[in-house]
Backbone as CSV, one residue per row, in Angstrom:
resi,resn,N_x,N_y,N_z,CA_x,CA_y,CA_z,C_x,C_y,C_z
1,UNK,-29.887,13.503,72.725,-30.319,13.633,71.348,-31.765,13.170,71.216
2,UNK,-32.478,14.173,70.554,-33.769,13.433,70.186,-34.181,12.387,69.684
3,UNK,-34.844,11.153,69.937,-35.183,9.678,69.113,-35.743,10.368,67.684
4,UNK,-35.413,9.163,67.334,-36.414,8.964,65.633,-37.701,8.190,66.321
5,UNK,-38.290,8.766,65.600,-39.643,8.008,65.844,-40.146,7.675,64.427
6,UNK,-41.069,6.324,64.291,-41.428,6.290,63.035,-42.860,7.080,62.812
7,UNK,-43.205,7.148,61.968,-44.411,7.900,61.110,-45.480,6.829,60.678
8,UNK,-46.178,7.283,60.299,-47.358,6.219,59.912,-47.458,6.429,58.534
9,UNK,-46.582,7.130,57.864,-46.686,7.704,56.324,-45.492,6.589,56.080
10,UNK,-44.474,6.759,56.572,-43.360,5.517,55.832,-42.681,4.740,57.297
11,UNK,-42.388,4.275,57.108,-41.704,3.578,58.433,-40.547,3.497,58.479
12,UNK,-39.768,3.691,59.251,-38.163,4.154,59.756,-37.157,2.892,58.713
13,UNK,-36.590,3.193,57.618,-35.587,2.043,57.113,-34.627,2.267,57.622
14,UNK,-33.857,0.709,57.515,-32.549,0.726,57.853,-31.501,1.869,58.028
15,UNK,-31.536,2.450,56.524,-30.547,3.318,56.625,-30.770,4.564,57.517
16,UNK,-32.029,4.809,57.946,-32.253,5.912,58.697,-31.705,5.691,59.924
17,UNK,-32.654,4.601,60.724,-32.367,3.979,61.566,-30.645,3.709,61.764
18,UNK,-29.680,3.628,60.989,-28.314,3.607,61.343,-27.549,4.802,60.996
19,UNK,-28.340,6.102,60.427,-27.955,7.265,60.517,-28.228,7.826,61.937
20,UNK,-29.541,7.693,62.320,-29.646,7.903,63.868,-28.916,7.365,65.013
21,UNK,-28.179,6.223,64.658,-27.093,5.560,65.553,-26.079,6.224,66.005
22,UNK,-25.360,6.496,64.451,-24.219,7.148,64.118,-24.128,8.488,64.541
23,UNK,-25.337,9.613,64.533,-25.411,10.341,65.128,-25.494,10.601,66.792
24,UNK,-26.337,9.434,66.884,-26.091,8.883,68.648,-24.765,9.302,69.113
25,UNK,-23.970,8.345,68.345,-22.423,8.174,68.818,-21.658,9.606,68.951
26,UNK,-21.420,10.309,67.483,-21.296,11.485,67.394,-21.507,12.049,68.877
27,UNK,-23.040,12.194,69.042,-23.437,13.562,70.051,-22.338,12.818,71.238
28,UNK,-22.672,11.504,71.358,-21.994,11.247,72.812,-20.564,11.034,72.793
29,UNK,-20.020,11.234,71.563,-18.276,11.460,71.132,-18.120,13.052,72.414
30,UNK,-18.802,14.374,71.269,-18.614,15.684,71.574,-18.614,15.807,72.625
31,UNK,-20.056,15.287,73.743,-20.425,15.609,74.654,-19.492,15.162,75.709
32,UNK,-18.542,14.339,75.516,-17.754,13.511,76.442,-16.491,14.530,76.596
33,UNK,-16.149,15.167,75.072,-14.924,16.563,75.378,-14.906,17.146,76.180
34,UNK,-13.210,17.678,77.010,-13.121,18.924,77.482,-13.709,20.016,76.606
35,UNK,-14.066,21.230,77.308,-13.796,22.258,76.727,-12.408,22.349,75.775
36,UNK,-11.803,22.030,76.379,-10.285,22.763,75.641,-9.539,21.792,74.714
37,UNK,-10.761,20.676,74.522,-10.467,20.086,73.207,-11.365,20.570,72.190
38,UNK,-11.946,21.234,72.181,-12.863,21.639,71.238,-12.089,22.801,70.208
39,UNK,-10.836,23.289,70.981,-10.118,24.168,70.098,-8.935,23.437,69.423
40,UNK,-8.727,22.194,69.536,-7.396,21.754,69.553,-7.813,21.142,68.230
41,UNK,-6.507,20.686,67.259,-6.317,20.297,65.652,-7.378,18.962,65.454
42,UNK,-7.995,19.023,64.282,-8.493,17.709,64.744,-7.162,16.743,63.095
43,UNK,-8.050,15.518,62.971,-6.916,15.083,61.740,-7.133,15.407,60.867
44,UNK,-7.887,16.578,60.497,-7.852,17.065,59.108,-7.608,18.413,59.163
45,UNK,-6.290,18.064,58.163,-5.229,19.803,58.193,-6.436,20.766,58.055
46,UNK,-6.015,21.809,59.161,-6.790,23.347,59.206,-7.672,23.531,60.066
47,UNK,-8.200,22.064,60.519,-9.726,22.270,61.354,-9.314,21.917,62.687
48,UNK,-10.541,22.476,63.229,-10.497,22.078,64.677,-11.492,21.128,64.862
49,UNK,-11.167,21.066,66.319,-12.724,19.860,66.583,-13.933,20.947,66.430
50,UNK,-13.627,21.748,66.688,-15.243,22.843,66.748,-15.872,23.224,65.523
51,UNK,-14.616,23.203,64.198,-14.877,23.075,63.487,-15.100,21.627,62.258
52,UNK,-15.171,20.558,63.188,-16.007,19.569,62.518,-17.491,19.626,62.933
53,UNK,-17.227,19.951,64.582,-19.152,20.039,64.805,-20.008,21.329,64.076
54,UNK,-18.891,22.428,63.897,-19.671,23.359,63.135,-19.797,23.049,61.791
55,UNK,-19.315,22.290,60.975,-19.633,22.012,59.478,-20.622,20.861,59.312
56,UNK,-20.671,20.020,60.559,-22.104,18.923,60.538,-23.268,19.929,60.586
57,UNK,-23.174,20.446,61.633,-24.532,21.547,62.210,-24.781,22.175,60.927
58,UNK,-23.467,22.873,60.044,-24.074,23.452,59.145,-24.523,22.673,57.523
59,UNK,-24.529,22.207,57.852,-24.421,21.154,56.384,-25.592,20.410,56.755
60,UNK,-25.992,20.066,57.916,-27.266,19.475,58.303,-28.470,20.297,58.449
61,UNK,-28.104,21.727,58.553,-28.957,22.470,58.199,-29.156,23.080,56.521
62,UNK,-28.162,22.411,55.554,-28.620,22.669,54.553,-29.332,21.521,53.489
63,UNK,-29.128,20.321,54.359,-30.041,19.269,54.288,-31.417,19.237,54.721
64,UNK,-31.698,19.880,55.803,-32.953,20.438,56.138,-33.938,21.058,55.430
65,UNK,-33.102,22.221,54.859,-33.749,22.808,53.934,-33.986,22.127,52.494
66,UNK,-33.241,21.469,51.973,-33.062,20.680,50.777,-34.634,20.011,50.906
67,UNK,-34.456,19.069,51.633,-35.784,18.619,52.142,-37.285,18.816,51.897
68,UNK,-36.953,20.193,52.567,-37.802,21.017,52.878,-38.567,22.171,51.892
69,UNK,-37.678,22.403,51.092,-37.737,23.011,50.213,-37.213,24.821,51.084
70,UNK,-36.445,24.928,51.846,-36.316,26.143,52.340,-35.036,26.750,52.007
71,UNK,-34.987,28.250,52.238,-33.796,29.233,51.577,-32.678,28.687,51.642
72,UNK,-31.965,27.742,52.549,-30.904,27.155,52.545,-30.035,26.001,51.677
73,UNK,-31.437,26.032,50.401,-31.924,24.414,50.039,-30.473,23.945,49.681
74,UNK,-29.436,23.035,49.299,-28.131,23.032,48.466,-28.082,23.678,47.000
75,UNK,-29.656,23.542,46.010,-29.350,24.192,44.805,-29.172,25.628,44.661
76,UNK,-29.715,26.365,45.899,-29.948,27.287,46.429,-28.925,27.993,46.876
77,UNK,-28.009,27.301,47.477,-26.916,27.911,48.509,-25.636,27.469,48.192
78,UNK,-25.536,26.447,47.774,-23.969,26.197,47.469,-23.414,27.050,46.314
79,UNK,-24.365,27.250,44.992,-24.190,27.935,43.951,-23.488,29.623,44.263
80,UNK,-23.294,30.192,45.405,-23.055,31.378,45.966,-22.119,31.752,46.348
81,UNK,-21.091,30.410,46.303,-19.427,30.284,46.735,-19.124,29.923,45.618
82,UNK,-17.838,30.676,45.383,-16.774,30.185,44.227,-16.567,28.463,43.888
83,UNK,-16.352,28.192,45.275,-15.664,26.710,45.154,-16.553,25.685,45.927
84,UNK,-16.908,24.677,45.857,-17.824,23.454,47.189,-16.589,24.107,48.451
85,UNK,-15.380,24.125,48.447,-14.301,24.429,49.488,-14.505,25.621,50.099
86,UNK,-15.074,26.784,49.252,-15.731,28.020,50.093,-16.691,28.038,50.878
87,UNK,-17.711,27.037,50.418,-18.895,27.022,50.932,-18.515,26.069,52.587
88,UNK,-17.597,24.903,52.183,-17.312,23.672,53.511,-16.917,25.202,54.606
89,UNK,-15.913,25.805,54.097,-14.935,26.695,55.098,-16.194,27.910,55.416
90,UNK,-17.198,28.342,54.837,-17.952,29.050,55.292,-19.051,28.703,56.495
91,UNK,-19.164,27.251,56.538,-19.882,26.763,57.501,-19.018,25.854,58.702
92,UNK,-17.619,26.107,58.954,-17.169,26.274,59.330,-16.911,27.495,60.647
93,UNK,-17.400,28.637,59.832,-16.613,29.994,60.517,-17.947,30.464,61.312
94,UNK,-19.014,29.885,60.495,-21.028,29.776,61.646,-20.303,29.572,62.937
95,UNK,-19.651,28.724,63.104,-19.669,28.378,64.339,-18.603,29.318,65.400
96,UNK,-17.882,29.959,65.014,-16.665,30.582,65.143,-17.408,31.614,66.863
97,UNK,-16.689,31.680,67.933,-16.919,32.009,69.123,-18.524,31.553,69.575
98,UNK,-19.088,30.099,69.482,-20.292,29.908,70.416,-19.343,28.277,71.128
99,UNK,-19.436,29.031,72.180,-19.167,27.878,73.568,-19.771,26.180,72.771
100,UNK,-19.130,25.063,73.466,-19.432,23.933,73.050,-20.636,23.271,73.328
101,UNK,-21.185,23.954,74.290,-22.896,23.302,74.778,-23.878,23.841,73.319
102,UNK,-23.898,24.878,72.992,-24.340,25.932,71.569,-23.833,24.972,70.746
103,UNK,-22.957,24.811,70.041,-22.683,24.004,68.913,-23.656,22.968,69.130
104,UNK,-22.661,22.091,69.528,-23.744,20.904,69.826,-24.996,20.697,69.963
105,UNK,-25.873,21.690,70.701,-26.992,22.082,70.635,-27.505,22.263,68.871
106,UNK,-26.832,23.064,68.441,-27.209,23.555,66.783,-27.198,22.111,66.079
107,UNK,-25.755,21.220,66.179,-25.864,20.539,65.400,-26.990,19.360,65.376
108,UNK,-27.649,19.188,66.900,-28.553,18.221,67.031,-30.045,18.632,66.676
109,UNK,-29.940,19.972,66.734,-31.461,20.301,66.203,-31.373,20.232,64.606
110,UNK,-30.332,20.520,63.969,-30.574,20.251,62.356,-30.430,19.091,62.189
111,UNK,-29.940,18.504,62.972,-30.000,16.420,62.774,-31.084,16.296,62.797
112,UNK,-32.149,16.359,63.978,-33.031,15.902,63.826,-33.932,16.437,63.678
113,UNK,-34.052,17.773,63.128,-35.786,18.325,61.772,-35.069,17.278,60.639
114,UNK,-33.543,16.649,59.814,-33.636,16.271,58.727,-33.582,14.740,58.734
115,UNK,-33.454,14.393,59.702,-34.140,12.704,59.962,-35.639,12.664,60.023
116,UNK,-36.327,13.712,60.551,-37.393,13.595,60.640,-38.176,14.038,59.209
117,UNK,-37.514,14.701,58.303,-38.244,14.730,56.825,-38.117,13.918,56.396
118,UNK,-36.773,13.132,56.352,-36.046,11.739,55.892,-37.550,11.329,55.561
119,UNK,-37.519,10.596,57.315,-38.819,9.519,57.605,-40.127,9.859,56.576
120,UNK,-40.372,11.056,56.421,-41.785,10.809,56.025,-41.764,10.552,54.467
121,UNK,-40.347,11.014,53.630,-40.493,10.589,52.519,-40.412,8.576,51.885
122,UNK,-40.753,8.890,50.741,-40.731,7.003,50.174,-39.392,6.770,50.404
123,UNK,-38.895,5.994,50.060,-37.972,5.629,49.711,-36.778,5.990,48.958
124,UNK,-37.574,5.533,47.202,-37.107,6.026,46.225,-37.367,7.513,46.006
125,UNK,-37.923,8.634,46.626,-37.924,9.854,46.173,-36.899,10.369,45.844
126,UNK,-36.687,11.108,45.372,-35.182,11.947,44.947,-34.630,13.484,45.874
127,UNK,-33.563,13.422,46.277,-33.408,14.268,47.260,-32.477,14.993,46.018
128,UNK,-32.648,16.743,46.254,-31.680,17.468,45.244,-30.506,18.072,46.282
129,UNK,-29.478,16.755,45.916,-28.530,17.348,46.602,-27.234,16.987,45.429
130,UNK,-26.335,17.562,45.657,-25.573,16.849,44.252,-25.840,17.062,43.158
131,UNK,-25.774,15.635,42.531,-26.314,15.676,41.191,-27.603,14.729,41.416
132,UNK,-28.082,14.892,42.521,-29.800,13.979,43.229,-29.257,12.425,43.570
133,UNK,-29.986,12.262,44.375,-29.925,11.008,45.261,-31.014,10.406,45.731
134,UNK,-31.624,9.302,45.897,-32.819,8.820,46.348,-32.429,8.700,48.237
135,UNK,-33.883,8.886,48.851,-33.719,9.120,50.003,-32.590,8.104,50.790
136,UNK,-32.764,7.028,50.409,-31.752,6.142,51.277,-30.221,6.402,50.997
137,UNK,-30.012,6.869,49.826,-28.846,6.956,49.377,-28.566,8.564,50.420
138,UNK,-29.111,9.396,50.494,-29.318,10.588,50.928,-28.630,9.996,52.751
139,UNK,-29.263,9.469,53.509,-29.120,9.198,54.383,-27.786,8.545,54.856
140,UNK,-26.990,7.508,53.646,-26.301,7.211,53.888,-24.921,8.164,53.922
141,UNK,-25.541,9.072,52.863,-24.389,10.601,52.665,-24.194,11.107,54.145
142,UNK,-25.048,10.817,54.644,-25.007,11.621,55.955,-24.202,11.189,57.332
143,UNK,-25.022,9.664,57.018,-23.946,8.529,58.142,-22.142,9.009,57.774
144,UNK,-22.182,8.566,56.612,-20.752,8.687,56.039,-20.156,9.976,56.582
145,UNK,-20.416,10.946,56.341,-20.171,12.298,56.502,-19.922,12.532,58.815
146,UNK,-20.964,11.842,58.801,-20.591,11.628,60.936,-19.730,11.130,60.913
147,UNK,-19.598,9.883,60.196,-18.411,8.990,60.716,-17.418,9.630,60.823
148,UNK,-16.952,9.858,59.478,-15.641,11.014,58.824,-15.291,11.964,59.799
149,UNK,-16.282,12.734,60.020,-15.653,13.399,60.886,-15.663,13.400,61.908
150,UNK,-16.133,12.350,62.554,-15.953,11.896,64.118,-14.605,11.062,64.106
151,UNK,-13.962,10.690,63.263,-12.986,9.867,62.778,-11.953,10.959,62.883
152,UNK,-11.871,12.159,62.398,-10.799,13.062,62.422,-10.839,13.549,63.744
153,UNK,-12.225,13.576,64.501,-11.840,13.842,66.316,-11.077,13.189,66.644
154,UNK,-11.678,11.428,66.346,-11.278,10.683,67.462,-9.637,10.113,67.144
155,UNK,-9.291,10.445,65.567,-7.733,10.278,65.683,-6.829,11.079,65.810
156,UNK,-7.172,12.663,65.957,-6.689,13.781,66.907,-6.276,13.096,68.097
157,UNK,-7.385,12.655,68.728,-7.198,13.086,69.994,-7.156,11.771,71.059
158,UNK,-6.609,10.285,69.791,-6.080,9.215,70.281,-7.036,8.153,71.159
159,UNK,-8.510,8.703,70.440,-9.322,7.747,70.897,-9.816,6.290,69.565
160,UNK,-10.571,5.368,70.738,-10.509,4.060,69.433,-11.347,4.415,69.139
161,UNK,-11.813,3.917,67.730,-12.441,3.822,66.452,-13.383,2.371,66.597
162,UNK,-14.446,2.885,66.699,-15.220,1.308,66.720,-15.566,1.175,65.429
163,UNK,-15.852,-0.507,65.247,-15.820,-1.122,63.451,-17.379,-1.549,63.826
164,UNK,-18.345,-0.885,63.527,-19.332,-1.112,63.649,-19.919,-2.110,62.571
165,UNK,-21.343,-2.271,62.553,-21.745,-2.838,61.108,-22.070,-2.239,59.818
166,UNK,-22.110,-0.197,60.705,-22.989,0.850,59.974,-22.078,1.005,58.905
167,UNK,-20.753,0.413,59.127,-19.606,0.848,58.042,-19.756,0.402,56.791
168,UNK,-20.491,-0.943,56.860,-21.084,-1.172,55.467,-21.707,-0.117,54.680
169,UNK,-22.639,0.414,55.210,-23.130,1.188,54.481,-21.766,2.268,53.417
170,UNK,-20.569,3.082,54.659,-19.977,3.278,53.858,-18.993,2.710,52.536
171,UNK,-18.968,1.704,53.060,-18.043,0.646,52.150,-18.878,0.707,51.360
172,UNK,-20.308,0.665,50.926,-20.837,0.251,49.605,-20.910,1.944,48.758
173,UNK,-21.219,2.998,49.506,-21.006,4.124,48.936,-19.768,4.470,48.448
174,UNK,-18.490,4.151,49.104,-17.290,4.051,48.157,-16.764,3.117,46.964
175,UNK,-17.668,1.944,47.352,-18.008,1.180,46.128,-18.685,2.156,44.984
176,UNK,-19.638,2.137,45.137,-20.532,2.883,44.083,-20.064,4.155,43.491
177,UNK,-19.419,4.801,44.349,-18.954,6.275,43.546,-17.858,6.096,42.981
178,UNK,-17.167,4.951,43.107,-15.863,5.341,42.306,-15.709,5.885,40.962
179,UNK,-16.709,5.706,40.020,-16.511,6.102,38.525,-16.498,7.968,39.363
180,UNK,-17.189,8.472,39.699,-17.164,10.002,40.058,-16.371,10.447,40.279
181,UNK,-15.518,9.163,41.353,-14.355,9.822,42.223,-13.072,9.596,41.437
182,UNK,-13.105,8.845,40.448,-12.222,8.810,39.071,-11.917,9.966,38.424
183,UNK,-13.201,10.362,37.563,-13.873,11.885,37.025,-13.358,12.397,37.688
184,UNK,-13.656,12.862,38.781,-13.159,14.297,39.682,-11.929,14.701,40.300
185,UNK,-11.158,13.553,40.062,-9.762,13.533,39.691,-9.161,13.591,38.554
186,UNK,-10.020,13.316,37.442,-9.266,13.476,36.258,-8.517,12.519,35.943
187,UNK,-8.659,10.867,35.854,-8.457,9.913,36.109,-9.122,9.308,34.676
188,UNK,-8.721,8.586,34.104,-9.401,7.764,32.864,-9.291,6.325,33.914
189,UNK,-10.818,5.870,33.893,-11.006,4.554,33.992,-10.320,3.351,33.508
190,UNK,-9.935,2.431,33.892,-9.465,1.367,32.568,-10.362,0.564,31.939
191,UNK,-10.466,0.640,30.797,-11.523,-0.197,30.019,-11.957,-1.287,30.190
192,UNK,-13.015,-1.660,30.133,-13.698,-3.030,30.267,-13.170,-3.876,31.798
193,UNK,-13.073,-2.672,32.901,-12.581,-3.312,34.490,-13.883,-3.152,35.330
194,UNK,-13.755,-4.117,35.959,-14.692,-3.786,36.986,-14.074,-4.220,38.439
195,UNK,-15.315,-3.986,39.240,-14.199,-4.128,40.939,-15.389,-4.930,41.494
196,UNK,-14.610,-5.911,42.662,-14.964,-6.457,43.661,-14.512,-5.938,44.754
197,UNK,-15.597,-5.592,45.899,-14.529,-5.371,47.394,-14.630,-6.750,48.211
198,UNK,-13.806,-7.379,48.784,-13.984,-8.282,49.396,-13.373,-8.029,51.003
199,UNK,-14.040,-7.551,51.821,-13.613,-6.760,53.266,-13.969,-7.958,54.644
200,UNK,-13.405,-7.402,55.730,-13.573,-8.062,56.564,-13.329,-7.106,57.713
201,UNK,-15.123,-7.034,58.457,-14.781,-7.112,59.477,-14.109,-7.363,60.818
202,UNK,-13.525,-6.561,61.923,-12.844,-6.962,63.059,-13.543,-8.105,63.702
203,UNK,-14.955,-8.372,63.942,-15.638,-9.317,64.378,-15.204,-10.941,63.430
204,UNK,-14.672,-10.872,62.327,-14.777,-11.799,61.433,-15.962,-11.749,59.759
205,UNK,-16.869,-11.083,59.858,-18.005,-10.724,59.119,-16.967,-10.170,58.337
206,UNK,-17.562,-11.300,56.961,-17.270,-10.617,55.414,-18.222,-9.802,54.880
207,UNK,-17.891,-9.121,53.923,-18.748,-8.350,53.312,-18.601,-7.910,51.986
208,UNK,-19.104,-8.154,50.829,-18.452,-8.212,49.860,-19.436,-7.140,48.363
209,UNK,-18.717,-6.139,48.091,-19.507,-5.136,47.226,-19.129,-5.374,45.531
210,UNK,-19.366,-5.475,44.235,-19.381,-5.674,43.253,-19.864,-6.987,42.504
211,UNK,-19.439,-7.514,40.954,-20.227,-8.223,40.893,-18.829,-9.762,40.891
212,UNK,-19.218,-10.840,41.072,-18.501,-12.017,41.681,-17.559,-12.079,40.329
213,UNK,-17.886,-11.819,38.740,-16.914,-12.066,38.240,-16.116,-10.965,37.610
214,UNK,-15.628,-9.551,38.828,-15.158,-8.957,38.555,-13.882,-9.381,38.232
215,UNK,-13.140,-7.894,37.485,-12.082,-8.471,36.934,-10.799,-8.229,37.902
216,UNK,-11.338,-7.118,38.784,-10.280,-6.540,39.775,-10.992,-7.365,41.271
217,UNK,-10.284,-7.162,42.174,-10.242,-7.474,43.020,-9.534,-6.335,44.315
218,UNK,-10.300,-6.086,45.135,-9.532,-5.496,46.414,-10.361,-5.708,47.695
219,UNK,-8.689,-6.479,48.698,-9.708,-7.102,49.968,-8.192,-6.547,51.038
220,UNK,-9.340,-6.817,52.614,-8.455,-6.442,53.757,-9.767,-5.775,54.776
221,UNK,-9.383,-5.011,55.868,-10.615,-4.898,56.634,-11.486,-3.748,56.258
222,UNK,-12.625,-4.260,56.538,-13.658,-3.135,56.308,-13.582,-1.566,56.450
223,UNK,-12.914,-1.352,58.052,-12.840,-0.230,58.586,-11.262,0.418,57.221
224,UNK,-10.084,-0.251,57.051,-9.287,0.242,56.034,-10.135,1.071,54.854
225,UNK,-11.133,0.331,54.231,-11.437,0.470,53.374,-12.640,1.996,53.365
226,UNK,-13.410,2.067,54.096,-13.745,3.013,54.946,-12.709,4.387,55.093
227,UNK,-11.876,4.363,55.711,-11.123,5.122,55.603,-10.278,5.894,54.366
228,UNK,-10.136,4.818,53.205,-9.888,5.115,51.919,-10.945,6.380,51.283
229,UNK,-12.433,5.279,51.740,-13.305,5.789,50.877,-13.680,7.485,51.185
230,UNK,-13.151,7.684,52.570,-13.644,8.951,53.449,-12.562,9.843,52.899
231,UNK,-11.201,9.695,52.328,-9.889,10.040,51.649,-9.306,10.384,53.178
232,UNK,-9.373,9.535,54.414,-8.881,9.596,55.679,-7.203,8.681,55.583
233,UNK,-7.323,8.141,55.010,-6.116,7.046,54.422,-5.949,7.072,53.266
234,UNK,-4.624,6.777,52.324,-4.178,6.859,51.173,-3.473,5.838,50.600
235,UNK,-3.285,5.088,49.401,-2.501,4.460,48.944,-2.111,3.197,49.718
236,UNK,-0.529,3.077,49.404,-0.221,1.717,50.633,-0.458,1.787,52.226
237,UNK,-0.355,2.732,52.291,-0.756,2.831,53.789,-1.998,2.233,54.551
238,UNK,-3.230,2.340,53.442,-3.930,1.509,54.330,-4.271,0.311,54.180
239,UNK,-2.962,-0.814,54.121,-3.139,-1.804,54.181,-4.253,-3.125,53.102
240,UNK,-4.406,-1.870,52.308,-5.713,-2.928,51.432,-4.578,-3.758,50.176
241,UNK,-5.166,-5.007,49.900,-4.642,-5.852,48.541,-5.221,-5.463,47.763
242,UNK,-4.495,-4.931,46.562,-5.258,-4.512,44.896,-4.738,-5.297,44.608
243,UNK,-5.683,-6.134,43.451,-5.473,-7.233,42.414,-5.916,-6.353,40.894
244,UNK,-5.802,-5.640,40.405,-5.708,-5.119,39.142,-6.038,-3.925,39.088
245,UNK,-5.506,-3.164,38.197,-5.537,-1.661,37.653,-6.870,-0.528,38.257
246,UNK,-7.791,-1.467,38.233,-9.166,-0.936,39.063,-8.744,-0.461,40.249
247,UNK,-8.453,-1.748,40.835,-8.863,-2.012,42.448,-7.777,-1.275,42.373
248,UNK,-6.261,-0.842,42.101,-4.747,-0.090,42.393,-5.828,1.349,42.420
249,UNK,-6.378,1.678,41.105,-6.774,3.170,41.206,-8.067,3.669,42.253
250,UNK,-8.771,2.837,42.625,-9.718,2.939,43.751,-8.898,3.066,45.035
251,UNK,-7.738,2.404,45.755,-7.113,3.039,46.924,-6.536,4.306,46.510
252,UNK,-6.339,4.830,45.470,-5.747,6.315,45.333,-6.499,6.937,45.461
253,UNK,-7.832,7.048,44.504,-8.514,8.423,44.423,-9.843,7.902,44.750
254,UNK,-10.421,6.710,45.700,-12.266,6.316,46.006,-12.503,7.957,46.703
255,UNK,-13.798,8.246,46.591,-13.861,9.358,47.044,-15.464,9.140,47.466
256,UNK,-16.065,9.021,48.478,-17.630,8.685,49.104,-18.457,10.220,49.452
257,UNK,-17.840,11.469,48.349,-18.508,12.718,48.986,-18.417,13.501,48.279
258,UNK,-19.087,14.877,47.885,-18.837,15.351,46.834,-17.727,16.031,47.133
């Protein structure tokens, strides 16, 4: 995979810098496959593994363009499918008969032209993706989005799951979106609630997202919570403590994506 390099216009932040990690991992997840896992189920009903590397590749090339301002841009291209679900399954089917060296190949060259626009923007600029995002927030969409679906490879196909530190990042994006991921379920908030996450790393490292005198409460390990937020895990199953009506409706419906 190609390095990030920094720029002399902005200098490589954190979050870039642990999007480029995460992608690290990724390439050297794929690259480690048989061939003849690349056709096999991954954990998310319908897909294959070929079709998680083909929906990064393609989705990273419509981040590229976003960027960039080119024909692919998201305001541009998503608007052209009935559903966000037409558009996921259409970049999907891009990939449909190219051998696994080709994929992979695709998906690392749109990784890195859109790390490398990343870098040169501020900070706070606004990326039009969504309903807009400032660049760091942008980046972290992206980490999140590797993980996820390196997460549905690697529990296909019965490999471990490392609890990195980058997971923070997702833990705070499933923090933050929950009012959306409420909305987009069709979910009424409960009035005057707010949430604390209180998580814990496998290493021991706490980590803790909301404000201290929330009214809800939900704690247990980081990586659980992660998994909630990715909608990779559900409900009781993944092991998290809800302490009030908040924190109960955040393990149902947290949602870290559009």
């Amino acid at each position: 995979m190609t390095p990030v390099r920094a720029t002399p216009v902005t200098p490589v932040r954190e979050e870039l810098a642990d999007l480029a990690a995460e992608q690290r991992e990724f390439g050297a997840l794929v690259r480690s496959l048989a061939d003849a896992d690349w056709g096999r189920d991954s954990a998310a009903d319908g897909w294959t593994v070929a079709d998680q590397v083909s929906h990064l590749a393609d989705t990273e090339e419509v981040a590229r363009d976003t960027l960039a301002g080119g024909p692919r841009a998201f305001a541009a291209t998503v608007p052209d499918y009935p559903t966000a679900e037409d558009f996921t399954a259409a970049g999907c089917r891009r990939g449909d008969g190219l051998p696994p060296g080709d994929l992979t190949a695709w998906w690392d060259r749109a990784g890195t032209a859109t790390r490398r626009l990343m870098a040169e923007r501020a900070p706070g600029d606004r990326v039009a993706w969504g309903f807009g995002m400032t660049t760091e927030v942008f980046a972290t969409a992206r980490l999140m989005e590797h993980w996820a679906h390196g997460l549905d490879i690697r529990d296909a196909l019965g490999l471990p799951v490392a609890d990195t530190p980058r997971l923070r990042h997702i833990a705070a994006l499933g923090h933050a979106t929950l009012r959306y991921a409420l909305a987009r379920s069709r979910v009424r908030p409960p009035g005057g609630r707010t949430l604390r996450l209180e998580l814990t790393a496998r290493d021991g490292t706490g980590h803790t997202f909301g404000p201290e005198d929330a009214t809800d409460v939900l704690r247990g390990p980081l990586l659980a919570w992660c998994r909630v937020a990715t909608r990779r895990t559900r409900g009781a199953a993944s092991g998290l403590k809800a302490d009030g009506e908040l924190a109960e409706l955040a393990v149902l419906y947290a949602r870290a994506y559009l």
